[in-house]
Amino acid sequence: MSNGLSNTGAAAQIEEFVVKIFRGSGPLGVLFGIYLATALLSAVITNNAAIALMFPIVAAKGTGIADLQNLDKYAALYTMMVAASSSFSTPVGYQTNLMVHVFFFATTSIPTNNRSTPPACDLNKEVGSKESHI
């Protein structure tokens, strides 16, 4: 798959797009662009596939973003690695995450919307008025 990206020129187009948008912010901006592109891919496909697709774009010798922008290859690869695994931190990134998030909000007193706020917590009423006592 990554060879297909390289052979068709799609890797070069993705590389040009990331560099064109984030080059003005310096090396950290380019690293953020790598992070964003990899994280978006990882949200749609598996993290292993995102790494396989982004590796030639980021680290190809002579034509990768790291070489063309004079970035440290280890920094670029580490950014790519963390970005590919970032989808695990979202509620929908993995099968059990949503169950854990729902369980957390169901068992804590943290309100997730206005309907879950108890009526006794209405802070708009004056303290000491007859309306504030239930």
PDB file of C-alpha atoms in Angstrom:
ATOM      1  CA  MET A   1       0.000   0.000   0.000  1.00  0.00           C
ATOM      2  CA  SER A   2       2.784   2.433   0.903  1.00  0.00           C
ATOM      3  CA  ASN A   3       4.621   1.491  -2.306  1.00  0.00           C
ATOM      4  CA  GLY A   4       1.459   2.305  -4.226  1.00  0.00           C
ATOM      5  CA  LEU A   5       1.341   5.738  -2.601  1.00  0.00           C
ATOM      6  CA  SER A   6       4.921   6.362  -3.595  1.00  0.00           C
ATOM      7  CA  ASN A   7       4.542   5.043  -7.161  1.00  0.00           C
ATOM      8  CA  THR A   8       1.376   6.980  -7.958  1.00  0.00           C
ATOM      9  CA  GLY A   9       2.622  10.289  -6.567  1.00  0.00           C
ATOM     10  CA  ALA A  10      -0.007  10.452  -3.824  1.00  0.00           C
ATOM     11  CA  ALA A  11       2.730  10.433  -1.174  1.00  0.00           C
ATOM     12  CA  ALA A  12       4.334  13.485  -2.763  1.00  0.00           C
ATOM     13  CA  GLN A  13       0.986  15.286  -2.860  1.00  0.00           C
ATOM     14  CA  ILE A  14       0.292  14.584   0.811  1.00  0.00           C
ATOM     15  CA  GLU A  15       3.828  15.663   1.663  1.00  0.00           C
ATOM     16  CA  GLU A  16       3.480  18.927  -0.282  1.00  0.00           C
ATOM     17  CA  PHE A  17       0.104  19.603   1.338  1.00  0.00           C
ATOM     18  CA  VAL A  18       1.408  19.128   4.902  1.00  0.00           C
ATOM     19  CA  VAL A  19       4.558  21.177   4.266  1.00  0.00           C
ATOM     20  CA  LYS A  20       2.700  23.952   2.443  1.00  0.00           C
ATOM     21  CA  ILE A  21       0.253  24.473   5.299  1.00  0.00           C
ATOM     22  CA  PHE A  22       2.572  24.084   8.294  1.00  0.00           C
ATOM     23  CA  ARG A  23       5.988  25.294   7.048  1.00  0.00           C
ATOM     24  CA  GLY A  24       5.295  28.870   8.152  1.00  0.00           C
ATOM     25  CA  SER A  25       5.164  27.732  11.780  1.00  0.00           C
ATOM     26  CA  GLY A  26       8.672  26.330  11.681  1.00  0.00           C
ATOM     27  CA  PRO A  27       9.823  22.828  12.601  1.00  0.00           C
ATOM     28  CA  LEU A  28       7.225  22.438  15.363  1.00  0.00           C
ATOM     29  CA  GLY A  29       4.506  23.377  12.911  1.00  0.00           C
ATOM     30  CA  VAL A  30       5.687  20.723  10.454  1.00  0.00           C
ATOM     31  CA  LEU A  31       5.765  18.156  13.272  1.00  0.00           C
ATOM     32  CA  PHE A  32       2.209  19.187  14.151  1.00  0.00           C
ATOM     33  CA  GLY A  33       1.240  18.677  10.513  1.00  0.00           C
ATOM     34  CA  ILE A  34       2.716  15.176  10.616  1.00  0.00           C
ATOM     35  CA  TYR A  35       0.831  14.529  13.856  1.00  0.00           C
ATOM     36  CA  LEU A  36      -2.453  15.795  12.435  1.00  0.00           C
ATOM     37  CA  ALA A  37      -2.196  13.850   9.175  1.00  0.00           C
ATOM     38  CA  THR A  38      -1.293  10.626  10.980  1.00  0.00           C
ATOM     39  CA  ALA A  39      -3.985  11.066  13.647  1.00  0.00           C
ATOM     40  CA  LEU A  40      -6.657  11.677  10.997  1.00  0.00           C
ATOM     41  CA  LEU A  41      -5.578   8.561   9.121  1.00  0.00           C
ATOM     42  CA  SER A  42      -5.547   6.588  12.366  1.00  0.00           C
ATOM     43  CA  ALA A  43      -9.119   7.664  13.101  1.00  0.00           C
ATOM     44  CA  VAL A  44     -10.277   6.062   9.855  1.00  0.00           C
ATOM     45  CA  ILE A  45      -7.961   3.063   9.522  1.00  0.00           C
ATOM     46  CA  THR A  46      -5.939   1.067  12.057  1.00  0.00           C
ATOM     47  CA  ASN A  47      -2.867   2.603  13.648  1.00  0.00           C
ATOM     48  CA  ASN A  48      -0.581   0.044  11.944  1.00  0.00           C
ATOM     49  CA  ALA A  49      -1.961   0.970   8.539  1.00  0.00           C
ATOM     50  CA  ALA A  50      -1.603   4.684   9.310  1.00  0.00           C
ATOM     51  CA  ILE A  51       2.083   4.159  10.113  1.00  0.00           C
ATOM     52  CA  ALA A  52       2.568   2.080   6.964  1.00  0.00           C
ATOM     53  CA  LEU A  53       1.023   4.825   4.836  1.00  0.00           C
ATOM     54  CA  MET A  54       2.728   7.768   6.513  1.00  0.00           C
ATOM     55  CA  PHE A  55       6.218   6.262   6.859  1.00  0.00           C
ATOM     56  CA  PRO A  56       7.329   6.861   3.247  1.00  0.00           C
ATOM     57  CA  ILE A  57       5.825  10.346   3.352  1.00  0.00           C
ATOM     58  CA  VAL A  58       7.710  11.293   6.498  1.00  0.00           C
ATOM     59  CA  ALA A  59      10.935   9.299   6.467  1.00  0.00           C
ATOM     60  CA  ALA A  60      11.802   8.418   2.863  1.00  0.00           C
ATOM     61  CA  LYS A  61      15.470   9.103   2.300  1.00  0.00           C
ATOM     62  CA  GLY A  62      15.877  12.254   0.252  1.00  0.00           C
ATOM     63  CA  THR A  63      12.177  12.813  -0.451  1.00  0.00           C
ATOM     64  CA  GLY A  64      10.505  12.568   2.964  1.00  0.00           C
ATOM     65  CA  ILE A  65       9.272  15.494   5.010  1.00  0.00           C
ATOM     66  CA  ALA A  66      12.008  14.960   7.603  1.00  0.00           C
ATOM     67  CA  ASP A  67      14.811  15.250   5.025  1.00  0.00           C
ATOM     68  CA  LEU A  68      13.304  18.082   3.008  1.00  0.00           C
ATOM     69  CA  GLN A  69      12.531  20.199   6.092  1.00  0.00           C
ATOM     70  CA  ASN A  70      15.763  19.312   7.939  1.00  0.00           C
ATOM     71  CA  LEU A  71      13.868  17.760  10.839  1.00  0.00           C
ATOM     72  CA  ASP A  72      15.359  15.246  13.217  1.00  0.00           C
ATOM     73  CA  LYS A  73      14.166  11.874  11.883  1.00  0.00           C
ATOM     74  CA  TYR A  74      13.663  10.519  15.380  1.00  0.00           C
ATOM     75  CA  ALA A  75      11.438  13.471  16.296  1.00  0.00           C
ATOM     76  CA  ALA A  76       9.374  13.006  13.137  1.00  0.00           C
ATOM     77  CA  LEU A  77       9.031   9.251  13.639  1.00  0.00           C
ATOM     78  CA  TYR A  78       8.197   9.645  17.328  1.00  0.00           C
ATOM     79  CA  THR A  79       5.524  12.219  16.433  1.00  0.00           C
ATOM     80  CA  MET A  80       4.103   9.831  13.874  1.00  0.00           C
ATOM     81  CA  MET A  81       4.117   6.955  16.377  1.00  0.00           C
ATOM     82  CA  VAL A  82       2.297   8.933  19.079  1.00  0.00           C
ATOM     83  CA  ALA A  83      -0.223  10.291  16.564  1.00  0.00           C
ATOM     84  CA  ALA A  84      -1.074   6.831  15.253  1.00  0.00           C
ATOM     85  CA  SER A  85      -1.876   5.700  18.789  1.00  0.00           C
ATOM     86  CA  SER A  86      -3.790   8.841  19.746  1.00  0.00           C
ATOM     87  CA  SER A  87      -7.143   7.483  18.630  1.00  0.00           C
ATOM     88  CA  PHE A  88      -7.078   5.129  21.616  1.00  0.00           C
ATOM     89  CA  SER A  89      -7.639   8.120  23.901  1.00  0.00           C
ATOM     90  CA  THR A  90     -10.985   9.042  22.355  1.00  0.00           C
ATOM     91  CA  PRO A  91     -14.317   7.527  23.403  1.00  0.00           C
ATOM     92  CA  VAL A  92     -14.822   5.906  20.001  1.00  0.00           C
ATOM     93  CA  GLY A  93     -11.199   4.933  19.312  1.00  0.00           C
ATOM     94  CA  TYR A  94     -11.488   1.428  20.704  1.00  0.00           C
ATOM     95  CA  GLN A  95     -14.357  -0.930  21.465  1.00  0.00           C
ATOM     96  CA  THR A  96     -14.236  -0.701  25.250  1.00  0.00           C
ATOM     97  CA  ASN A  97     -13.516   3.027  25.558  1.00  0.00           C
ATOM     98  CA  LEU A  98     -17.134   4.039  25.084  1.00  0.00           C
ATOM     99  CA  MET A  99     -18.247   1.595  27.776  1.00  0.00           C
ATOM    100  CA  VAL A 100     -15.677   3.023  30.197  1.00  0.00           C
ATOM    101  CA  HIS A 101     -16.674   6.621  29.441  1.00  0.00           C
ATOM    102  CA  VAL A 102     -20.379   5.852  29.878  1.00  0.00           C
ATOM    103  CA  PHE A 103     -19.682   3.991  33.138  1.00  0.00           C
ATOM    104  CA  PHE A 104     -17.574   6.893  34.442  1.00  0.00           C
ATOM    105  CA  PHE A 105     -20.238   9.507  33.787  1.00  0.00           C
ATOM    106  CA  ALA A 106     -23.010   7.252  35.092  1.00  0.00           C
ATOM    107  CA  THR A 107     -21.253   6.585  38.415  1.00  0.00           C
ATOM    108  CA  THR A 108     -19.917  10.085  39.154  1.00  0.00           C
ATOM    109  CA  SER A 109     -21.810  13.227  39.973  1.00  0.00           C
ATOM    110  CA  ILE A 110     -20.343  15.055  36.988  1.00  0.00           C
ATOM    111  CA  PRO A 111     -23.315  16.274  34.945  1.00  0.00           C
ATOM    112  CA  THR A 112     -23.020  15.634  31.226  1.00  0.00           C
ATOM    113  CA  ASN A 113     -25.931  17.907  30.302  1.00  0.00           C
ATOM    114  CA  ASN A 114     -28.621  20.015  31.965  1.00  0.00           C
ATOM    115  CA  ARG A 115     -31.101  17.136  32.215  1.00  0.00           C
ATOM    116  CA  SER A 116     -28.807  15.201  34.556  1.00  0.00           C
ATOM    117  CA  THR A 117     -28.363  18.107  36.987  1.00  0.00           C
ATOM    118  CA  PRO A 118     -30.413  17.545  40.139  1.00  0.00           C
ATOM    119  CA  PRO A 119     -33.152  20.147  40.669  1.00  0.00           C
ATOM    120  CA  ALA A 120     -31.783  20.972  44.158  1.00  0.00           C
ATOM    121  CA  CYS A 121     -28.669  22.443  42.531  1.00  0.00           C
ATOM    122  CA  ASP A 122     -30.434  25.399  40.927  1.00  0.00           C
ATOM    123  CA  LEU A 123     -28.024  28.258  41.602  1.00  0.00           C
ATOM    124  CA  ASN A 124     -30.276  30.927  40.081  1.00  0.00           C
ATOM    125  CA  LYS A 125     -32.564  31.108  43.131  1.00  0.00           C
ATOM    126  CA  GLU A 126     -31.721  33.263  46.118  1.00  0.00           C
ATOM    127  CA  VAL A 127     -30.402  31.518  49.193  1.00  0.00           C
ATOM    128  CA  GLY A 128     -32.946  31.741  52.002  1.00  0.00           C
ATOM    129  CA  SER A 129     -35.988  32.258  49.785  1.00  0.00           C
ATOM    130  CA  LYS A 130     -38.935  29.919  50.088  1.00  0.00           C
ATOM    131  CA  GLU A 131     -38.305  28.652  46.562  1.00  0.00           C
ATOM    132  CA  SER A 132     -34.799  27.440  47.413  1.00  0.00           C
ATOM    133  CA  HIS A 133     -36.060  24.857  49.934  1.00  0.00           C
ATOM    134  CA  ILE A 134     -37.452  21.654  48.561  1.00  0.00           C
TER     135      ILE A 134
END
